[in-house]
Amino acid sequence: MTFEENLAKLEQLSNDIKRTDISLEDALKDFEEGIKLAKTLEVDLQKIEGKIQILMNQPVSAKESPSGRAVEPELDLFTAVNAETGSSGAPNQGLRQDS
């Protein structure tokens, strides 16, 4: 299963546990499955973070402008802080936003 599928399954298990009509046995089963999924997701995130660290630490080659001079790359993708959320400018497309 993909990361997104595992995350969706974990959210579904969480919602199922919160139901008032669920038996204790079913809630415990869902909880155990949720813990396993959470551990899997944590490992997946650590792998992704490691890859990002490697990519961020690689030297970036400068591109040449039409005049032949080197143009410094713009690496401000994650430096801006959003005044509304207080978070970095990291893309959040596709992430679930609860209101």
Short mmCIF file of N, CA and C in Angstrom, two decimals:
data_model
loop_
_atom_site.label_atom_id
_atom_site.label_comp_id
_atom_site.label_asym_id
_atom_site.label_seq_id
_atom_site.Cartn_x
_atom_site.Cartn_y
_atom_site.Cartn_z
N MET A 1 0.84 -1.19 0.00
CA MET A 1 0.00 0.00 0.00
C MET A 1 0.88 1.25 0.00
N THR A 2 0.39 2.30 -0.61
CA THR A 2 1.13 3.55 -0.65
C THR A 2 1.01 4.27 0.69
N PHE A 3 1.84 5.29 0.88
CA PHE A 3 1.79 6.09 2.09
C PHE A 3 0.40 6.69 2.27
N GLU A 4 -0.14 7.23 1.19
CA GLU A 4 -1.45 7.87 1.26
C GLU A 4 -2.55 6.87 1.61
N GLU A 5 -2.46 5.67 1.05
CA GLU A 5 -3.45 4.63 1.37
C GLU A 5 -3.36 4.22 2.83
N ASN A 6 -2.13 4.07 3.34
CA ASN A 6 -1.95 3.73 4.75
C ASN A 6 -2.47 4.83 5.65
N LEU A 7 -2.23 6.07 5.28
CA LEU A 7 -2.71 7.20 6.08
C LEU A 7 -4.24 7.24 6.09
N ALA A 8 -4.85 7.02 4.94
CA ALA A 8 -6.31 7.00 4.86
C ALA A 8 -6.88 5.86 5.70
N LYS A 9 -6.24 4.71 5.67
CA LYS A 9 -6.69 3.57 6.48
C LYS A 9 -6.57 3.89 7.96
N LEU A 10 -5.48 4.54 8.36
CA LEU A 10 -5.30 4.93 9.76
C LEU A 10 -6.39 5.90 10.20
N GLU A 11 -6.71 6.85 9.35
CA GLU A 11 -7.78 7.80 9.66
C GLU A 11 -9.12 7.09 9.79
N GLN A 12 -9.37 6.11 8.93
CA GLN A 12 -10.62 5.36 9.00
C GLN A 12 -10.69 4.56 10.30
N LEU A 13 -9.58 3.92 10.67
CA LEU A 13 -9.55 3.17 11.93
C LEU A 13 -9.80 4.09 13.12
N SER A 14 -9.20 5.26 13.08
CA SER A 14 -9.40 6.24 14.15
C SER A 14 -10.87 6.64 14.26
N ASN A 15 -11.49 6.89 13.13
CA ASN A 15 -12.91 7.25 13.13
C ASN A 15 -13.78 6.09 13.63
N ASP A 16 -13.42 4.86 13.24
CA ASP A 16 -14.18 3.70 13.69
C ASP A 16 -14.12 3.54 15.20
N ILE A 17 -12.93 3.75 15.77
CA ILE A 17 -12.75 3.61 17.22
C ILE A 17 -13.59 4.63 17.97
N LYS A 18 -13.77 5.80 17.40
CA LYS A 18 -14.52 6.87 18.06
C LYS A 18 -16.03 6.64 18.05
N ARG A 19 -16.49 5.70 17.25
CA ARG A 19 -17.93 5.42 17.21
C ARG A 19 -18.41 4.90 18.56
N THR A 20 -19.62 5.22 18.91
CA THR A 20 -20.16 4.76 20.19
C THR A 20 -20.75 3.36 20.10
N ASP A 21 -21.02 2.87 18.89
CA ASP A 21 -21.64 1.56 18.74
C ASP A 21 -20.64 0.44 18.45
N ILE A 22 -19.34 0.69 18.66
CA ILE A 22 -18.32 -0.32 18.38
C ILE A 22 -18.07 -1.13 19.66
N SER A 23 -17.88 -2.43 19.48
CA SER A 23 -17.61 -3.28 20.64
C SER A 23 -16.17 -3.06 21.10
N LEU A 24 -15.92 -3.39 22.34
CA LEU A 24 -14.58 -3.24 22.90
C LEU A 24 -13.57 -4.09 22.13
N GLU A 25 -13.98 -5.29 21.76
CA GLU A 25 -13.08 -6.19 21.02
C GLU A 25 -12.72 -5.60 19.65
N ASP A 26 -13.72 -5.06 18.96
CA ASP A 26 -13.46 -4.45 17.65
C ASP A 26 -12.60 -3.19 17.79
N ALA A 27 -12.86 -2.42 18.82
CA ALA A 27 -12.06 -1.21 19.05
C ALA A 27 -10.61 -1.58 19.32
N LEU A 28 -10.39 -2.62 20.11
CA LEU A 28 -9.03 -3.06 20.41
C LEU A 28 -8.34 -3.57 19.15
N LYS A 29 -9.07 -4.33 18.33
CA LYS A 29 -8.50 -4.84 17.07
C LYS A 29 -8.11 -3.67 16.16
N ASP A 30 -9.00 -2.69 16.04
CA ASP A 30 -8.71 -1.51 15.22
C ASP A 30 -7.53 -0.72 15.78
N PHE A 31 -7.46 -0.62 17.10
CA PHE A 31 -6.36 0.10 17.74
C PHE A 31 -5.03 -0.58 17.43
N GLU A 32 -4.98 -1.91 17.56
CA GLU A 32 -3.75 -2.65 17.27
C GLU A 32 -3.33 -2.46 15.81
N GLU A 33 -4.29 -2.53 14.90
CA GLU A 33 -3.99 -2.32 13.48
C GLU A 33 -3.50 -0.89 13.25
N GLY A 34 -4.11 0.06 13.94
CA GLY A 34 -3.71 1.46 13.81
C GLY A 34 -2.29 1.69 14.29
N ILE A 35 -1.92 1.05 15.39
CA ILE A 35 -0.55 1.19 15.91
C ILE A 35 0.45 0.65 14.89
N LYS A 36 0.15 -0.50 14.30
CA LYS A 36 1.04 -1.07 13.27
C LYS A 36 1.17 -0.12 12.08
N LEU A 37 0.04 0.43 11.65
CA LEU A 37 0.07 1.37 10.52
C LEU A 37 0.86 2.62 10.87
N ALA A 38 0.67 3.14 12.08
CA ALA A 38 1.39 4.34 12.51
C ALA A 38 2.89 4.10 12.50
N LYS A 39 3.32 2.93 12.95
CA LYS A 39 4.76 2.61 12.94
C LYS A 39 5.28 2.51 11.51
N THR A 40 4.49 1.91 10.62
CA THR A 40 4.88 1.83 9.21
C THR A 40 5.00 3.22 8.60
N LEU A 41 4.02 4.07 8.89
CA LEU A 41 4.05 5.44 8.37
C LEU A 41 5.25 6.21 8.91
N GLU A 42 5.59 5.99 10.18
CA GLU A 42 6.74 6.67 10.77
C GLU A 42 8.04 6.27 10.07
N VAL A 43 8.19 4.98 9.80
CA VAL A 43 9.38 4.50 9.08
C VAL A 43 9.43 5.11 7.68
N ASP A 44 8.27 5.12 7.00
CA ASP A 44 8.21 5.71 5.66
C ASP A 44 8.60 7.18 5.69
N LEU A 45 8.10 7.91 6.69
CA LEU A 45 8.44 9.34 6.81
C LEU A 45 9.93 9.54 7.06
N GLN A 46 10.51 8.69 7.89
CA GLN A 46 11.95 8.81 8.17
C GLN A 46 12.76 8.59 6.90
N LYS A 47 12.33 7.64 6.07
CA LYS A 47 13.03 7.40 4.80
C LYS A 47 12.91 8.62 3.88
N ILE A 48 11.71 9.18 3.82
CA ILE A 48 11.49 10.36 2.98
C ILE A 48 12.31 11.54 3.49
N GLU A 49 12.32 11.74 4.80
CA GLU A 49 13.11 12.84 5.37
C GLU A 49 14.59 12.66 5.07
N GLY A 50 15.07 11.42 5.13
CA GLY A 50 16.46 11.15 4.79
C GLY A 50 16.78 11.51 3.35
N LYS A 51 15.89 11.16 2.45
CA LYS A 51 16.09 11.49 1.04
C LYS A 51 16.08 13.00 0.83
N ILE A 52 15.18 13.69 1.53
CA ILE A 52 15.12 15.15 1.42
C ILE A 52 16.41 15.77 1.93
N GLN A 53 16.93 15.27 3.06
CA GLN A 53 18.19 15.79 3.60
C GLN A 53 19.32 15.62 2.60
N ILE A 54 19.37 14.45 1.97
CA ILE A 54 20.41 14.20 0.97
C ILE A 54 20.28 15.19 -0.18
N LEU A 55 19.06 15.38 -0.67
CA LEU A 55 18.85 16.30 -1.79
C LEU A 55 19.17 17.74 -1.40
N MET A 56 18.81 18.14 -0.20
CA MET A 56 19.06 19.52 0.24
C MET A 56 20.55 19.78 0.45
N ASN A 57 21.32 18.75 0.75
CA ASN A 57 22.75 18.93 1.01
C ASN A 57 23.61 18.76 -0.23
N GLN A 58 23.02 18.37 -1.35
CA GLN A 58 23.79 18.23 -2.58
C GLN A 58 24.11 19.61 -3.13
N PRO A 59 25.32 19.78 -3.65
CA PRO A 59 25.64 21.07 -4.26
C PRO A 59 24.78 21.30 -5.49
N VAL A 60 24.36 22.52 -5.65
CA VAL A 60 23.52 22.90 -6.79
C VAL A 60 24.41 23.61 -7.79
N SER A 61 24.40 23.14 -9.04
CA SER A 61 25.23 23.79 -10.04
C SER A 61 24.54 25.05 -10.54
N ALA A 62 25.33 26.08 -10.73
CA ALA A 62 24.79 27.36 -11.21
C ALA A 62 24.51 27.27 -12.70
N LYS A 63 23.41 27.85 -13.12
CA LYS A 63 23.08 27.92 -14.54
C LYS A 63 23.72 29.16 -15.13
N GLU A 64 23.94 29.12 -16.43
CA GLU A 64 24.51 30.28 -17.10
C GLU A 64 23.40 31.12 -17.71
N SER A 65 23.56 32.43 -17.57
CA SER A 65 22.61 33.36 -18.19
C SER A 65 22.99 33.52 -19.66
N PRO A 66 22.12 34.14 -20.45
CA PRO A 66 22.44 34.36 -21.87
C PRO A 66 23.75 35.13 -22.05
N SER A 67 24.15 35.93 -21.06
CA SER A 67 25.39 36.70 -21.19
C SER A 67 26.61 35.86 -20.85
N GLY A 68 26.40 34.60 -20.44
CA GLY A 68 27.52 33.74 -20.12
C GLY A 68 27.91 33.76 -18.66
N ARG A 69 27.28 34.61 -17.87
CA ARG A 69 27.59 34.68 -16.44
C ARG A 69 26.78 33.64 -15.68
N ALA A 70 27.33 33.16 -14.59
CA ALA A 70 26.64 32.17 -13.77
C ALA A 70 25.48 32.83 -13.03
N VAL A 71 24.36 32.16 -13.01
CA VAL A 71 23.18 32.66 -12.30
C VAL A 71 23.01 31.79 -11.06
N GLU A 72 22.95 32.45 -9.91
CA GLU A 72 22.78 31.70 -8.67
C GLU A 72 21.38 31.09 -8.62
N PRO A 73 21.28 29.83 -8.20
CA PRO A 73 19.96 29.20 -8.11
C PRO A 73 19.16 29.80 -6.96
N GLU A 74 17.85 29.84 -7.13
CA GLU A 74 16.97 30.31 -6.07
C GLU A 74 16.52 29.12 -5.26
N LEU A 75 16.87 29.11 -3.98
CA LEU A 75 16.55 27.99 -3.11
C LEU A 75 15.65 28.42 -1.96
N ASP A 76 14.76 29.36 -2.20
CA ASP A 76 13.92 29.87 -1.12
C ASP A 76 12.58 29.15 -1.02
N LEU A 77 12.50 27.95 -1.54
CA LEU A 77 11.25 27.21 -1.54
C LEU A 77 10.69 27.04 -0.13
N PHE A 78 11.55 26.77 0.84
CA PHE A 78 11.08 26.49 2.19
C PHE A 78 11.44 27.59 3.19
N THR A 79 11.83 28.76 2.72
CA THR A 79 12.27 29.78 3.66
C THR A 79 11.20 30.77 4.04
N ALA A 80 10.25 31.01 3.19
CA ALA A 80 9.21 32.00 3.48
C ALA A 80 8.26 31.45 4.54
N VAL A 81 7.82 32.32 5.42
CA VAL A 81 6.86 31.93 6.45
C VAL A 81 5.51 32.54 6.11
N ASN A 82 4.52 31.72 6.12
CA ASN A 82 3.16 32.16 5.83
C ASN A 82 2.62 32.86 7.06
N ALA A 83 2.21 34.11 6.92
CA ALA A 83 1.72 34.89 8.06
C ALA A 83 0.45 34.30 8.63
N GLU A 84 -0.37 33.69 7.80
CA GLU A 84 -1.64 33.14 8.27
C GLU A 84 -1.44 31.88 9.10
N THR A 85 -0.58 30.98 8.63
CA THR A 85 -0.40 29.70 9.31
C THR A 85 0.83 29.66 10.19
N GLY A 86 1.79 30.57 9.95
CA GLY A 86 3.02 30.54 10.71
C GLY A 86 3.95 29.42 10.28
N SER A 87 3.64 28.78 9.16
CA SER A 87 4.46 27.68 8.69
C SER A 87 5.30 28.13 7.51
N SER A 88 6.23 27.27 7.14
CA SER A 88 7.09 27.59 6.01
C SER A 88 6.30 27.52 4.73
N GLY A 89 6.93 27.93 3.66
CA GLY A 89 6.27 27.96 2.37
C GLY A 89 6.22 26.61 1.69
N ALA A 90 6.37 25.53 2.44
CA ALA A 90 6.33 24.20 1.85
C ALA A 90 4.98 23.96 1.20
N PRO A 91 4.98 23.29 0.08
CA PRO A 91 3.71 23.05 -0.59
C PRO A 91 2.80 22.18 0.25
N ASN A 92 1.51 22.47 0.23
CA ASN A 92 0.57 21.65 0.98
C ASN A 92 -0.55 21.14 0.09
N GLN A 93 -0.34 21.18 -1.20
CA GLN A 93 -1.35 20.69 -2.12
C GLN A 93 -1.54 19.20 -1.88
N GLY A 94 -2.77 18.78 -1.81
CA GLY A 94 -3.06 17.38 -1.60
C GLY A 94 -3.17 17.00 -0.14
N LEU A 95 -2.75 17.87 0.77
CA LEU A 95 -2.87 17.58 2.18
C LEU A 95 -4.26 17.94 2.65
N ARG A 96 -4.78 17.16 3.53
CA ARG A 96 -6.12 17.38 4.03
C ARG A 96 -6.12 18.55 4.98
N GLN A 97 -7.02 19.46 4.80
CA GLN A 97 -7.15 20.64 5.65
C GLN A 97 -8.46 20.56 6.39
N ASP A 98 -8.42 20.29 7.71
CA ASP A 98 -9.64 20.27 8.51
C ASP A 98 -10.02 21.68 8.86
N SER A 99 -11.30 22.00 8.79
CA SER A 99 -11.77 23.34 9.12
C SER A 99 -12.49 23.31 10.44
#
